PDB file of C-alpha atoms in Angstrom:
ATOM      1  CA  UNK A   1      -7.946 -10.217  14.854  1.00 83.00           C
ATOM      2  CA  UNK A   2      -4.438  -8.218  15.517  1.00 88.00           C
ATOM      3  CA  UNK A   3      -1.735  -9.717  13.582  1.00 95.00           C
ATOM      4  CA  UNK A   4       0.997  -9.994  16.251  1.00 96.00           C
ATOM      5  CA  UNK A   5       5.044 -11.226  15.675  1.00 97.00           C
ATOM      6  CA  UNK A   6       7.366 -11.815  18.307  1.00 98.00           C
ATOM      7  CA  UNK A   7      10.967 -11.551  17.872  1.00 98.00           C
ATOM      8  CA  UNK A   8      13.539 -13.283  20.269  1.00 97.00           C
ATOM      9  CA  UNK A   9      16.980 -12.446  20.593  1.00 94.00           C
ATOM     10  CA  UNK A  10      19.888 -14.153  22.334  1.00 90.00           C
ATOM     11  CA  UNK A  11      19.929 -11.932  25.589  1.00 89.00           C
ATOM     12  CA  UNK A  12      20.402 -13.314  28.990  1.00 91.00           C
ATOM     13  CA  UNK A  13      17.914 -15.886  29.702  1.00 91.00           C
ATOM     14  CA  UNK A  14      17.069 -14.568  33.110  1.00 92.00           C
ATOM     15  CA  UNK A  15      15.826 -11.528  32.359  1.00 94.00           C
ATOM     16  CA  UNK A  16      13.533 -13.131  29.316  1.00 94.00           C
ATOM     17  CA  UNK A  17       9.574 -13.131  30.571  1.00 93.00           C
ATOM     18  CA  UNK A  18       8.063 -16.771  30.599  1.00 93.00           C
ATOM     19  CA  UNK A  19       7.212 -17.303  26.870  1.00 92.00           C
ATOM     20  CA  UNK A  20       4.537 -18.942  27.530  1.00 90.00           C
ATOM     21  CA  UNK A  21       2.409 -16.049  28.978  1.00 91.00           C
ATOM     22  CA  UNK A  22       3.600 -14.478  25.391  1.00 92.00           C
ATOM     23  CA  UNK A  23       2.599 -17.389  23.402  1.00 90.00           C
ATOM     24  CA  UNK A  24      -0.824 -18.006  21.174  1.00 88.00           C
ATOM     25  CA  UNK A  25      -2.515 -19.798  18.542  1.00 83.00           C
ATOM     26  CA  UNK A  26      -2.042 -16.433  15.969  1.00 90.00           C
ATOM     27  CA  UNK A  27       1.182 -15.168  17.251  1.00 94.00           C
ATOM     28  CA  UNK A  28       3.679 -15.205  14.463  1.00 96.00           C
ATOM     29  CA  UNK A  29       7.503 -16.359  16.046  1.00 97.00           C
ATOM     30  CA  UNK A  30      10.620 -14.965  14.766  1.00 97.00           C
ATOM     31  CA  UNK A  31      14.131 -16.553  15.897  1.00 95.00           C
ATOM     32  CA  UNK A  32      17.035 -13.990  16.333  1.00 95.00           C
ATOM     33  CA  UNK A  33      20.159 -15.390  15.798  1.00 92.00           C
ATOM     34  CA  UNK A  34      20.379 -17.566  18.962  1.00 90.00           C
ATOM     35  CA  UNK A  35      17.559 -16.656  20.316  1.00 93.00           C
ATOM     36  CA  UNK A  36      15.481 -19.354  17.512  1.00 93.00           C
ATOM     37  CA  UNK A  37      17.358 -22.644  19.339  1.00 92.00           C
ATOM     38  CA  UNK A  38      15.419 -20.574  22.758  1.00 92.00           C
ATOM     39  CA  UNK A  39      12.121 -20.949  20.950  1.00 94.00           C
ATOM     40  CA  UNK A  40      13.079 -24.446  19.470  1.00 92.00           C
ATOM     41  CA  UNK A  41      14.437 -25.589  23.186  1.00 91.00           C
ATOM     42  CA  UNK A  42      10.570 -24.512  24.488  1.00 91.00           C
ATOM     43  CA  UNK A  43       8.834 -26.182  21.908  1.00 91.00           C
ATOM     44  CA  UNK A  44       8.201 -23.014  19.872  1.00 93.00           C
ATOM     45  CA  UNK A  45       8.406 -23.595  16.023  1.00 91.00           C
ATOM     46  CA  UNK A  46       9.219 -19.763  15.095  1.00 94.00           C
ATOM     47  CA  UNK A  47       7.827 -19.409  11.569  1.00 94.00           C
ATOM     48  CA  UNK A  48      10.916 -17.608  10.153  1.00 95.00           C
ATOM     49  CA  UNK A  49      14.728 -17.286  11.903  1.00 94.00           C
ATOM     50  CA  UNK A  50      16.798 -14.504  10.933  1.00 95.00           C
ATOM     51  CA  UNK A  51      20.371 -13.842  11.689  1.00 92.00           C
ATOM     52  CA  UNK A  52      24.439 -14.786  10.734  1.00 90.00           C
ATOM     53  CA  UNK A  53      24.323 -17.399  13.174  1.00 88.00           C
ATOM     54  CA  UNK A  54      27.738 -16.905  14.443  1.00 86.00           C
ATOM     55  CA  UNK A  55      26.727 -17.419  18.169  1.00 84.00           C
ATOM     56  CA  UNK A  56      25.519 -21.212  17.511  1.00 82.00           C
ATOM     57  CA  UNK A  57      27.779 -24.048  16.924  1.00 84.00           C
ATOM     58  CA  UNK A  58      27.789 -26.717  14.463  1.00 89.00           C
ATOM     59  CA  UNK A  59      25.474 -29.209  16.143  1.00 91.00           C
ATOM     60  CA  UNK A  60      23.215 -26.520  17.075  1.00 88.00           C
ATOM     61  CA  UNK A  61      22.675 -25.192  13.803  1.00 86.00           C
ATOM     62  CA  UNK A  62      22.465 -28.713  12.382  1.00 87.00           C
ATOM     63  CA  UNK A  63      19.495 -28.730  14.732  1.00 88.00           C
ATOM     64  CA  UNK A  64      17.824 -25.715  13.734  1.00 86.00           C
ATOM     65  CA  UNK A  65      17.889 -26.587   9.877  1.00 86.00           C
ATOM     66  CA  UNK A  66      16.373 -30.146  11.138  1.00 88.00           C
ATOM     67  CA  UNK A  67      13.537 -28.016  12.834  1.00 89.00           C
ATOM     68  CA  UNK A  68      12.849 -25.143  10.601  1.00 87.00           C
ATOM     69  CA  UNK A  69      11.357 -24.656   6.959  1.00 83.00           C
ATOM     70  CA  UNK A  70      12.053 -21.209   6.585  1.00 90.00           C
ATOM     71  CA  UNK A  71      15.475 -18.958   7.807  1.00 88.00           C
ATOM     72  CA  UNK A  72      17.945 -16.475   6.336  1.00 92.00           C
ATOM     73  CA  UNK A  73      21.087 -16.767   7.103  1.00 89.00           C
ATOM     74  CA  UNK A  74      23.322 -13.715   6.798  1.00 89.00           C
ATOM     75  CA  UNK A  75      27.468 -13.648   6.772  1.00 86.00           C
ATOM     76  CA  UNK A  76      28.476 -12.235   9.689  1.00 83.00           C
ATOM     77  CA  UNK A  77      29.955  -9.214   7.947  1.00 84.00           C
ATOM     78  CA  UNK A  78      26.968  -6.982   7.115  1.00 86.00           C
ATOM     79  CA  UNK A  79      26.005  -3.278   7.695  1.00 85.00           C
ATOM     80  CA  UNK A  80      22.727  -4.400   9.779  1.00 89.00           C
ATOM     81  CA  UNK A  81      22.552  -6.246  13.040  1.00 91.00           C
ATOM     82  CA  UNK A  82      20.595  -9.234  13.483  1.00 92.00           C
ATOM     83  CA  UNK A  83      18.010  -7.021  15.342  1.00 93.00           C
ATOM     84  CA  UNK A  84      17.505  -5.020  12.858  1.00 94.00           C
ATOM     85  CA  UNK A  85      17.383  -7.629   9.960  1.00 95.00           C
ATOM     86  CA  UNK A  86      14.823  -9.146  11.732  1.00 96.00           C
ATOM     87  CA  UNK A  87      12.743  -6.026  12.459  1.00 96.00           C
ATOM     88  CA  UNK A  88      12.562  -5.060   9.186  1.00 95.00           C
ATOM     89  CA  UNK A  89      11.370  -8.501   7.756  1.00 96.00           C
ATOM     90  CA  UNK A  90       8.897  -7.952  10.623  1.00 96.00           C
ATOM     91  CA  UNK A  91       7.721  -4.670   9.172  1.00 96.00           C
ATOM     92  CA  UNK A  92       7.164  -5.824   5.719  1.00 95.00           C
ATOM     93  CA  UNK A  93       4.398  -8.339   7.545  1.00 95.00           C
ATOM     94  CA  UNK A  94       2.619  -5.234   8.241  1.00 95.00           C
ATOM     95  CA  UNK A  95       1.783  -6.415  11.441  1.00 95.00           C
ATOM     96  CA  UNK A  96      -0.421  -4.674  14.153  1.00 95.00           C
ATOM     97  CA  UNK A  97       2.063  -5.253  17.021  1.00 96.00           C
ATOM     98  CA  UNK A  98       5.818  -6.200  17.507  1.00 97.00           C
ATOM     99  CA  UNK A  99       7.363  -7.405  20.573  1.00 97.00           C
ATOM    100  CA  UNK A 100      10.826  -7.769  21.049  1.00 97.00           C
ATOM    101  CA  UNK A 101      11.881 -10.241  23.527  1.00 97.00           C
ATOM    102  CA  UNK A 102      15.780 -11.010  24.677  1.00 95.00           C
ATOM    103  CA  UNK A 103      17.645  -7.379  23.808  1.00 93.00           C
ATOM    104  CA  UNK A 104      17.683  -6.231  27.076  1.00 92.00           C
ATOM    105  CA  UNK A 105      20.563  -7.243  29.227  1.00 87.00           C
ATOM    106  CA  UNK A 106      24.576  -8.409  28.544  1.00 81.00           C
ATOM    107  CA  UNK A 107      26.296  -6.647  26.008  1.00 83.00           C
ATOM    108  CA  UNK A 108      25.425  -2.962  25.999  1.00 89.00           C
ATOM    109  CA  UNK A 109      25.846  -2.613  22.556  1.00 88.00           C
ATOM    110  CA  UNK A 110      23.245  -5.066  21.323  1.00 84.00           C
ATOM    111  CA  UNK A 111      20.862  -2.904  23.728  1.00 88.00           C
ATOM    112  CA  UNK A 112      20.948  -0.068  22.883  1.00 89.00           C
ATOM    113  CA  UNK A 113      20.985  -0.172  19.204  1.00 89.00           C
ATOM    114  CA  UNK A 114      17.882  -2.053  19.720  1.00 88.00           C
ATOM    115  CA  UNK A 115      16.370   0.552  21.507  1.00 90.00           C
ATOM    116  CA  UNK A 116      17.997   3.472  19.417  1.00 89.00           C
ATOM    117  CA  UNK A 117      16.290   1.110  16.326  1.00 90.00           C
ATOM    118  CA  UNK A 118      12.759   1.717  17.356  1.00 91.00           C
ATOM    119  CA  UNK A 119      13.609   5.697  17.125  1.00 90.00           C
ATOM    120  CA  UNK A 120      14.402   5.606  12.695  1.00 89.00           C
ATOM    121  CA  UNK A 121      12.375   8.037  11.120  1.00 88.00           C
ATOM    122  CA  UNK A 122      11.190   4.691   9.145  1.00 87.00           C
ATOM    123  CA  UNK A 123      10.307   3.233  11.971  1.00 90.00           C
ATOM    124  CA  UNK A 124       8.408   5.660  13.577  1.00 89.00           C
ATOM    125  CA  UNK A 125       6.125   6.721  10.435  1.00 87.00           C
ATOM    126  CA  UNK A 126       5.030   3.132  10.536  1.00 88.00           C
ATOM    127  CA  UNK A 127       1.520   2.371  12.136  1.00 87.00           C
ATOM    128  CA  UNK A 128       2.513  -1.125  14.114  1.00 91.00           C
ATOM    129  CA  UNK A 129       3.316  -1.023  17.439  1.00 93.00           C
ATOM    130  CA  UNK A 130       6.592  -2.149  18.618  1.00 96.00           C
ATOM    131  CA  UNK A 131       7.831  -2.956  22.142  1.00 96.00           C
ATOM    132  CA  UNK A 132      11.349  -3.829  23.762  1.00 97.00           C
ATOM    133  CA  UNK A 133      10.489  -6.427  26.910  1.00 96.00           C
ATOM    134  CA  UNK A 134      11.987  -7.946  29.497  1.00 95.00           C
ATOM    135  CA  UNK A 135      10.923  -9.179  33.396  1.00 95.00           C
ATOM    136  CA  UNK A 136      11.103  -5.675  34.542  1.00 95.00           C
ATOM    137  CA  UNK A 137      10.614  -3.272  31.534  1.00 95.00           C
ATOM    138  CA  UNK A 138       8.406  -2.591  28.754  1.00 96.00           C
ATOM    139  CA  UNK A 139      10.325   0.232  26.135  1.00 96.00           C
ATOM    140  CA  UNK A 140       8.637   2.034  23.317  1.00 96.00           C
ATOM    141  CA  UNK A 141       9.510   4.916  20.948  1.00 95.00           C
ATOM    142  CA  UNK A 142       7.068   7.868  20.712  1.00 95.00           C
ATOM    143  CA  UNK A 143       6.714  10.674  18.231  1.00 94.00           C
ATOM    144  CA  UNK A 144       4.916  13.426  18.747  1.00 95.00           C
ATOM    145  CA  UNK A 145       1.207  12.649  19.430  1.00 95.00           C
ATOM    146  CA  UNK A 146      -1.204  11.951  22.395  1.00 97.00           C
ATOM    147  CA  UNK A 147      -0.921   8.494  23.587  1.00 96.00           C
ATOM    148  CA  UNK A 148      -3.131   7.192  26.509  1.00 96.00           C
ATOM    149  CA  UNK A 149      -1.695   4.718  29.159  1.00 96.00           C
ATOM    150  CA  UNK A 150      -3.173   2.246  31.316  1.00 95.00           C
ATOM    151  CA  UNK A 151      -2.564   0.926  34.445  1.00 94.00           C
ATOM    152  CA  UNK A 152      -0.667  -2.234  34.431  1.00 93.00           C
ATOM    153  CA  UNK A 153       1.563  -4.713  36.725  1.00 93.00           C
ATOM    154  CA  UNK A 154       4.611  -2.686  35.833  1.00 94.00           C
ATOM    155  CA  UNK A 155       3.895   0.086  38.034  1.00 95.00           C
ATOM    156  CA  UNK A 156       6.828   2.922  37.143  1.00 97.00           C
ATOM    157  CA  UNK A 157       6.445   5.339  34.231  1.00 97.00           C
ATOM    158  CA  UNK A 158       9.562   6.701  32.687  1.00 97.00           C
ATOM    159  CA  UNK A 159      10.290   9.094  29.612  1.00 97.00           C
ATOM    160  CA  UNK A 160      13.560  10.180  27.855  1.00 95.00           C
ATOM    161  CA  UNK A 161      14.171  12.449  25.228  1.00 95.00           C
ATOM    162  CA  UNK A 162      16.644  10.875  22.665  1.00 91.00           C
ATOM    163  CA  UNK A 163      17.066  13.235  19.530  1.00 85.00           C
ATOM    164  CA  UNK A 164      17.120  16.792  21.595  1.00 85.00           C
ATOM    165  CA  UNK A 165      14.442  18.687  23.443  1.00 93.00           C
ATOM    166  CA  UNK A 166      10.801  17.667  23.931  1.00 96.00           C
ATOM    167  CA  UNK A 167       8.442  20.302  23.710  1.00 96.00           C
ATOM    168  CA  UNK A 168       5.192  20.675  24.962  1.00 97.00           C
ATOM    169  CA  UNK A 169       5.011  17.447  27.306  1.00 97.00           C
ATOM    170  CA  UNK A 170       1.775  17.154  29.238  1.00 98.00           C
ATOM    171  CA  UNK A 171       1.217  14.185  31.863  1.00 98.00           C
ATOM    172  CA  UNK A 172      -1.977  13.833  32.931  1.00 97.00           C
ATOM    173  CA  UNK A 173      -3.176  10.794  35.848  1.00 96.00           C
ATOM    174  CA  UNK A 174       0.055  10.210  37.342  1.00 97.00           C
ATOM    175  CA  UNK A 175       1.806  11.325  40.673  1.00 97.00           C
ATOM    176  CA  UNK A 176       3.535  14.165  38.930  1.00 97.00           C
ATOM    177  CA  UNK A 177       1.665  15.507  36.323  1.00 97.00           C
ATOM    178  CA  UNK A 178       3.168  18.019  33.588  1.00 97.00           C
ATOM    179  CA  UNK A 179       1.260  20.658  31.328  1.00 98.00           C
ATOM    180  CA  UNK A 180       2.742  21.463  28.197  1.00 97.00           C
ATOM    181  CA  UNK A 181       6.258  21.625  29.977  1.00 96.00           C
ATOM    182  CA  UNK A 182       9.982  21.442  27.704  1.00 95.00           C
ATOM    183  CA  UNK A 183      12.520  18.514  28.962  1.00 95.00           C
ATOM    184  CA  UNK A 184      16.036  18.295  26.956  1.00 93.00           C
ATOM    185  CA  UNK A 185      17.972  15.261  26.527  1.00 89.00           C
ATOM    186  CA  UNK A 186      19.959  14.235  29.376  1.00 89.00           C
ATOM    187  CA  UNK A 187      16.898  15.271  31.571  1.00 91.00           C
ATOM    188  CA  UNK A 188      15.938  13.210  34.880  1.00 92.00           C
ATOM    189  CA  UNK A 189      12.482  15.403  35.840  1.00 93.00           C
ATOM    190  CA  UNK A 190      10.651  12.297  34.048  1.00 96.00           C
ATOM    191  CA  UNK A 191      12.173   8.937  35.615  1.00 96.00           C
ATOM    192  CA  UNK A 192      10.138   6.776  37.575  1.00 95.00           C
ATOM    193  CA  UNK A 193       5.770   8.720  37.706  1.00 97.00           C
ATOM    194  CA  UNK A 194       3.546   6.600  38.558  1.00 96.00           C
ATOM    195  CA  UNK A 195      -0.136   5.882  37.331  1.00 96.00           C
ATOM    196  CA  UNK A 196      -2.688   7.011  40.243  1.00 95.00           C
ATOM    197  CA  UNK A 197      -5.897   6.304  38.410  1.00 91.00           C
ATOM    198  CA  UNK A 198      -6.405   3.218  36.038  1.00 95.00           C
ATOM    199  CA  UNK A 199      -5.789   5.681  32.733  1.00 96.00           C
ATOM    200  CA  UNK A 200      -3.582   8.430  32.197  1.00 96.00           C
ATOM    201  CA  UNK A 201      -2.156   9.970  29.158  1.00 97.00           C
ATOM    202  CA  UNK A 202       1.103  11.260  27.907  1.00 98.00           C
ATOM    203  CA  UNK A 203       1.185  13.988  24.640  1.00 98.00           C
ATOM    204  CA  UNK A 204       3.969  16.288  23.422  1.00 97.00           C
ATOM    205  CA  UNK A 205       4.079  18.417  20.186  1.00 97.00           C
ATOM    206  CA  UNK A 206       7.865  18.355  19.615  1.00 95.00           C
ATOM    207  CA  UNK A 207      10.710  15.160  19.976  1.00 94.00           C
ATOM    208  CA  UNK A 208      11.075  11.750  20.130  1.00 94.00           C
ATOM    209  CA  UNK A 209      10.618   9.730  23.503  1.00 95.00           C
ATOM    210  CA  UNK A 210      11.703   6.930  25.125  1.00 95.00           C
ATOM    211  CA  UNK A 211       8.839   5.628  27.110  1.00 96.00           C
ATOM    212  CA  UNK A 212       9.633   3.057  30.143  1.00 97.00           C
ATOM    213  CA  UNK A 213       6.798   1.064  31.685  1.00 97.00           C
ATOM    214  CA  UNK A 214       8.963  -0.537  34.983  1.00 96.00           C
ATOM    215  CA  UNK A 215       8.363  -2.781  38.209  1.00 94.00           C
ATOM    216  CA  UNK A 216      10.742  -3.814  40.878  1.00 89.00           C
ATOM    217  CA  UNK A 217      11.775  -7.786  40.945  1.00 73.00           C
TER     218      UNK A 217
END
């Protein structure tokens, strides 16, 4: 059996997928900050909450402790984000998967050092999966390699270079394929293929890439 954690943050609560269709009997739950009173509110028991706290109150975090047998609680004036406090406790689980739930959304900042997170050389060498999700997006970090894709309800097919130039990017069962073909950062050829057979594959040699599986609400 996969060994799967789930991190939630304190993003907007609309654009948050039903946690429920996220939720199992072996799914490990990590809090983020505010995002652990979320998972508390839904009758979630995360099994570890992470974070300075500085976005609950009193009574809230008074709740929380009342709730919860293990946490670390940060001051607010670190060199890591909550995110990324959390992610890396998450690593050392050596987990087969990691979604990340509640980053997307509101402040701008908190995005997209999540998503610029997912792209440390750390990161990257390490074998567990790790997704960025929301109601409309699913956002993962690629290194060079051949990676096959499968068609899903999110229907769109994005990628991004985000340290330079990609070389050798080859698209194969989508709309607009590519054969070993350069993009450089900044690039829109790749925004919004779509899958036109129920598998496809993406590969480059060269780059990191932002992939972004989309649908329309």
């Amino acid at each position: 059996m996969k060994k799967i954690i789930h991190l939630l943050a304190g993003g907007p609560k609309h654009l948050v997928p039903p946690l429920q269709d996220w939720d199992a009997q072996e799914i490990i739950w990590v809090g983020v900050d505010r995002g652990v009173k979320r998972l508390l509110d839904q009758g979630i028991k995360p099994t570890m909450a992470i974070g300075d706290f500085d976005s609950v109150d009193q009574v809230e975090w008074e709740f929380i402790e009342d709730n919860l047998q293990k946490y670390a609680k940060f001051n607010p004036e670190k060199d890591e984000t909550d995110m990324e406090l959390a992610l890396n406790w998450a690593l050392e689980q050596k987990p087969d998967v990691i979604r990340i739930f509640g980053a997307t959304g509101g402040r701008l900042d908190h995005f997209f050092s999540a998503a610029y997170m997912l792209a440390k050389d750390d990161v990257l060498l390490h074998p567990t999966s790790i997704e960025i999700i929301d109601r409309s997006n699913i956002i993962t970090v690629l290194s060079p390699g051949t990676y096959n894709l499968e068609k899903n309800s999110f229907p769109y097919v994005s990628f991004l270079p985000i340290n330079g130039e990609i070389f050798g990017l080859t698209l194969t069962g989508v709309k607009y394929p590519l054969t070993n073909h350069p993009i450089v950062r900044g690039s829109t050829l790749c925004i919004s293929n779509e899958l036109v057979n129920d598998f496809g594959s993406v590969s480059f040699d060269e780059g990191i890439l932002m992939m972004i599986r989309s649908k329309d609400e």
